[in-house]
């Protein structure tokens, strides 16, 4: 019986040692590559459509897309993350004449974002982090909707690019010693000015603060 107890204690000790060695370590010099599915959810604040529709504003829909990011660990606790993703969004009228039209225009959005992260836990199966940084958003392939062009004729759409700040919180959860699950939320400061140059209604402008939350779920690998 004494020998059996010793064997159980030894087995438990070996298991404890294995578990202690199992957590992946995001340490200085490591590169973390993550692939996520993201939802970009604007919390938009719209100005009026001027000068023709001063009482009318626009809304912007959510967008879903894949995203890739790379984090370089400059120290055991400090990392720098760069994300790359692009999503498509539509702007629609809320009320009045433009609300009756509905979808006014669509655009692709490319928001490369660089954040500096703080990782408080170097070793562990669950490793949270927080970050803050900067963002430059490019709007491309802007296009007027068929409904808008049916109402006011041929329309050219332009959306100005944006520079702003970004914040994030997230967590990496080990699946094995190299691969981990990632959950991440970002808030990105994005402002744009939309210009609609129409055949029948002249030039109309509206300022929109998109300011989206970006919710991401994916997997990563440590190199």
Tab-separated table of C-alpha atoms in Angstrom:
chain	number	residue	atom	x	y	z
A	1	UNK	CA	0.000	0.000	0.000
A	2	UNK	CA	2.844	2.324	0.841
A	3	UNK	CA	4.372	1.647	-2.600
A	4	UNK	CA	1.015	2.288	-4.305
A	5	UNK	CA	0.707	5.644	-2.565
A	6	UNK	CA	4.215	6.549	-3.625
A	7	UNK	CA	3.406	5.656	-7.229
A	8	UNK	CA	0.243	7.809	-7.151
A	9	UNK	CA	2.159	10.740	-5.696
A	10	UNK	CA	4.904	10.327	-8.309
A	11	UNK	CA	2.323	10.176	-11.131
A	12	UNK	CA	0.590	13.288	-9.833
A	13	UNK	CA	3.932	15.040	-9.607
A	14	UNK	CA	4.808	14.093	-13.184
A	15	UNK	CA	1.400	15.295	-14.390
A	16	UNK	CA	1.873	18.559	-12.545
A	17	UNK	CA	5.273	19.031	-14.176
A	18	UNK	CA	3.806	18.344	-17.633
A	19	UNK	CA	0.981	20.805	-17.068
A	20	UNK	CA	3.421	23.414	-15.821
A	21	UNK	CA	5.449	23.063	-19.007
A	22	UNK	CA	2.418	23.031	-21.302
A	23	UNK	CA	1.428	26.728	-21.420
A	24	UNK	CA	2.699	28.527	-24.511
A	25	UNK	CA	4.886	31.506	-23.736
A	26	UNK	CA	4.515	34.723	-25.715
A	27	UNK	CA	8.012	35.945	-24.996
A	28	UNK	CA	10.405	38.513	-26.477
A	29	UNK	CA	11.129	37.910	-30.158
A	30	UNK	CA	8.053	35.742	-30.784
A	31	UNK	CA	5.773	36.398	-33.755
A	32	UNK	CA	2.075	35.620	-33.243
A	33	UNK	CA	-0.019	35.178	-36.399
A	34	UNK	CA	-3.798	35.099	-36.023
A	35	UNK	CA	-6.603	34.451	-38.502
A	36	UNK	CA	-9.977	35.743	-37.369
A	37	UNK	CA	-13.508	36.138	-38.560
A	38	UNK	CA	-14.583	39.688	-37.717
A	39	UNK	CA	-17.792	41.677	-37.549
A	40	UNK	CA	-17.404	45.438	-38.000
A	41	UNK	CA	-20.331	47.132	-36.240
A	42	UNK	CA	-20.455	50.929	-36.764
A	43	UNK	CA	-21.848	53.077	-33.941
A	44	UNK	CA	-22.339	55.840	-36.475
A	45	UNK	CA	-23.272	59.453	-35.842
A	46	UNK	CA	-24.468	61.148	-39.006
A	47	UNK	CA	-24.683	64.789	-39.864
A	48	UNK	CA	-27.387	66.180	-42.146
A	49	UNK	CA	-27.350	65.697	-45.910
A	50	UNK	CA	-26.533	69.221	-47.074
A	51	UNK	CA	-27.613	71.444	-48.628
A	52	UNK	CA	-30.641	69.670	-50.081
A	53	UNK	CA	-31.888	67.537	-47.178
A	54	UNK	CA	-31.003	69.295	-43.885
A	55	UNK	CA	-33.355	67.195	-41.746
A	56	UNK	CA	-32.207	63.833	-43.116
A	57	UNK	CA	-29.326	61.610	-41.987
A	58	UNK	CA	-27.826	58.243	-42.944
A	59	UNK	CA	-27.178	54.893	-41.275
A	60	UNK	CA	-24.395	52.391	-42.026
A	61	UNK	CA	-24.765	48.603	-41.883
A	62	UNK	CA	-22.491	46.001	-40.279
A	63	UNK	CA	-19.847	44.114	-42.262
A	64	UNK	CA	-18.396	40.601	-41.862
A	65	UNK	CA	-15.036	39.474	-43.280
A	66	UNK	CA	-11.890	37.415	-42.635
A	67	UNK	CA	-8.933	39.183	-41.042
A	68	UNK	CA	-5.231	38.448	-40.601
A	69	UNK	CA	-3.017	40.056	-37.984
A	70	UNK	CA	0.604	39.766	-36.943
A	71	UNK	CA	1.956	40.603	-33.494
A	72	UNK	CA	5.666	41.025	-32.783
A	73	UNK	CA	6.643	40.675	-29.124
A	74	UNK	CA	9.219	43.411	-28.533
A	75	UNK	CA	9.546	42.295	-24.896
A	76	UNK	CA	7.935	39.563	-22.811
A	77	UNK	CA	5.052	41.948	-22.026
A	78	UNK	CA	4.914	44.435	-24.941
A	79	UNK	CA	3.754	43.501	-28.426
A	80	UNK	CA	2.967	45.414	-31.603
A	81	UNK	CA	0.021	44.215	-33.686
A	82	UNK	CA	-0.820	45.107	-37.299
A	83	UNK	CA	-4.146	43.982	-38.752
A	84	UNK	CA	-5.232	43.635	-42.370
A	85	UNK	CA	-8.883	43.258	-43.388
A	86	UNK	CA	-11.421	44.869	-45.670
A	87	UNK	CA	-15.214	44.999	-45.366
A	88	UNK	CA	-18.066	46.293	-47.494
A	89	UNK	CA	-20.673	48.668	-46.081
A	90	UNK	CA	-23.771	50.469	-47.307
A	91	UNK	CA	-25.095	53.903	-46.339
A	92	UNK	CA	-28.884	54.282	-46.326
A	93	UNK	CA	-31.312	57.122	-45.760
A	94	UNK	CA	-33.197	57.079	-42.473
A	95	UNK	CA	-36.228	59.236	-43.181
A	96	UNK	CA	-37.888	61.599	-45.641
A	97	UNK	CA	-36.862	61.545	-49.300
A	98	UNK	CA	-33.616	59.628	-48.769
A	99	UNK	CA	-35.334	57.221	-46.381
A	100	UNK	CA	-37.781	56.438	-49.166
A	101	UNK	CA	-34.880	55.634	-51.475
A	102	UNK	CA	-33.253	53.387	-48.851
A	103	UNK	CA	-29.738	52.350	-49.827
A	104	UNK	CA	-27.864	55.373	-51.181
A	105	UNK	CA	-24.295	54.146	-51.707
A	106	UNK	CA	-21.832	51.383	-50.889
A	107	UNK	CA	-18.091	51.319	-50.286
A	108	UNK	CA	-15.238	49.002	-49.396
A	109	UNK	CA	-13.340	49.958	-46.250
A	110	UNK	CA	-9.674	49.114	-45.598
A	111	UNK	CA	-8.638	50.069	-42.044
A	112	UNK	CA	-5.004	49.040	-41.355
A	113	UNK	CA	-4.516	49.447	-37.609
A	114	UNK	CA	-1.339	49.341	-35.521
A	115	UNK	CA	-1.634	48.836	-31.768
A	116	UNK	CA	0.848	48.499	-28.942
A	117	UNK	CA	-0.283	45.748	-26.591
A	118	UNK	CA	0.417	44.986	-22.953
A	119	UNK	CA	0.447	41.267	-22.076
A	120	UNK	CA	0.406	40.964	-18.265
A	121	UNK	CA	0.761	37.146	-18.210
A	122	UNK	CA	3.816	35.708	-19.933
A	123	UNK	CA	3.188	32.045	-19.063
A	124	UNK	CA	-0.291	30.585	-18.811
A	125	UNK	CA	-2.984	28.748	-20.685
A	126	UNK	CA	-5.080	31.952	-20.740
A	127	UNK	CA	-3.249	35.171	-21.652
A	128	UNK	CA	-5.255	38.433	-21.770
A	129	UNK	CA	-3.979	41.663	-23.316
A	130	UNK	CA	-4.974	45.282	-23.827
A	131	UNK	CA	-3.788	47.643	-26.542
A	132	UNK	CA	-4.007	51.120	-28.008
A	133	UNK	CA	-2.774	52.595	-31.257
A	134	UNK	CA	-3.561	54.365	-34.510
A	135	UNK	CA	-5.629	53.679	-37.603
A	136	UNK	CA	-5.704	54.939	-41.172
A	137	UNK	CA	-8.870	54.037	-43.052
A	138	UNK	CA	-9.138	54.041	-46.830
A	139	UNK	CA	-12.482	54.034	-48.640
A	140	UNK	CA	-12.439	52.567	-52.139
A	141	UNK	CA	-14.799	51.351	-54.876
A	142	UNK	CA	-17.477	53.799	-53.747
A	143	UNK	CA	-20.634	53.265	-55.762
A	144	UNK	CA	-24.083	54.870	-55.929
A	145	UNK	CA	-27.076	52.572	-55.557
A	146	UNK	CA	-29.458	51.935	-58.423
A	147	UNK	CA	-32.261	53.382	-56.288
A	148	UNK	CA	-30.398	56.674	-55.852
A	149	UNK	CA	-29.570	56.923	-59.544
A	150	UNK	CA	-33.176	56.147	-60.474
A	151	UNK	CA	-34.185	59.130	-58.311
A	152	UNK	CA	-31.531	61.735	-59.196
A	153	UNK	CA	-29.695	60.391	-62.240
A	154	UNK	CA	-26.057	59.465	-62.649
A	155	UNK	CA	-24.217	59.936	-59.331
A	156	UNK	CA	-20.548	59.966	-58.375
A	157	UNK	CA	-19.672	59.017	-54.792
A	158	UNK	CA	-16.526	60.006	-52.910
A	159	UNK	CA	-15.670	59.250	-49.264
A	160	UNK	CA	-12.680	60.902	-47.612
A	161	UNK	CA	-10.039	58.763	-45.892
A	162	UNK	CA	-9.693	58.891	-42.119
A	163	UNK	CA	-6.945	58.942	-39.477
A	164	UNK	CA	-7.782	58.160	-35.860
A	165	UNK	CA	-7.026	56.163	-32.722
A	166	UNK	CA	-7.847	52.582	-31.783
A	167	UNK	CA	-8.220	50.567	-28.588
A	168	UNK	CA	-8.505	46.837	-27.984
A	169	UNK	CA	-8.907	44.072	-25.425
A	170	UNK	CA	-8.420	40.391	-26.116
A	171	UNK	CA	-7.329	37.005	-24.866
A	172	UNK	CA	-5.343	34.029	-26.209
A	173	UNK	CA	-6.387	30.583	-24.942
A	174	UNK	CA	-4.075	27.605	-25.520
A	175	UNK	CA	-5.223	24.717	-27.686
A	176	UNK	CA	-1.723	23.205	-27.614
A	177	UNK	CA	1.833	24.505	-27.161
A	178	UNK	CA	1.785	26.356	-30.505
A	179	UNK	CA	-1.832	27.005	-31.468
A	180	UNK	CA	-4.305	29.094	-29.508
A	181	UNK	CA	-7.869	30.382	-29.690
A	182	UNK	CA	-8.193	34.163	-29.872
A	183	UNK	CA	-11.035	36.490	-28.854
A	184	UNK	CA	-10.560	40.188	-29.619
A	185	UNK	CA	-12.587	43.414	-29.507
A	186	UNK	CA	-11.427	46.723	-30.980
A	187	UNK	CA	-12.888	50.218	-31.077
A	188	UNK	CA	-11.685	52.299	-34.030
A	189	UNK	CA	-12.138	56.046	-34.490
A	190	UNK	CA	-13.224	56.555	-38.131
A	191	UNK	CA	-14.696	59.759	-39.592
A	192	UNK	CA	-15.507	60.420	-43.227
A	193	UNK	CA	-17.160	63.026	-45.400
A	194	UNK	CA	-19.402	61.616	-48.112
A	195	UNK	CA	-19.861	63.644	-51.285
A	196	UNK	CA	-22.629	62.744	-53.734
A	197	UNK	CA	-22.348	64.528	-57.076
A	198	UNK	CA	-25.712	63.993	-58.768
A	199	UNK	CA	-27.216	64.920	-62.134
A	200	UNK	CA	-30.515	66.252	-60.742
A	201	UNK	CA	-29.815	67.314	-57.135
A	202	UNK	CA	-26.364	68.837	-57.497
A	203	UNK	CA	-23.676	68.063	-54.927
A	204	UNK	CA	-24.751	66.812	-51.504
A	205	UNK	CA	-22.454	66.257	-48.511
A	206	UNK	CA	-22.828	64.394	-45.250
A	207	UNK	CA	-20.333	63.869	-42.430
A	208	UNK	CA	-20.387	60.449	-40.771
A	209	UNK	CA	-18.511	59.221	-37.694
A	210	UNK	CA	-18.454	55.459	-38.130
A	211	UNK	CA	-16.537	54.610	-34.917
A	212	UNK	CA	-17.066	50.833	-35.166
A	213	UNK	CA	-16.574	48.053	-32.682
A	214	UNK	CA	-14.713	45.174	-34.342
A	215	UNK	CA	-15.522	41.776	-32.814
A	216	UNK	CA	-13.106	38.980	-33.757
A	217	UNK	CA	-12.884	35.215	-33.126
A	218	UNK	CA	-10.149	33.052	-34.572
A	219	UNK	CA	-7.045	30.954	-34.084
A	220	UNK	CA	-3.393	31.870	-33.885
A	221	UNK	CA	0.041	30.294	-34.026
A	222	UNK	CA	3.226	31.270	-32.226
A	223	UNK	CA	6.484	31.301	-34.233
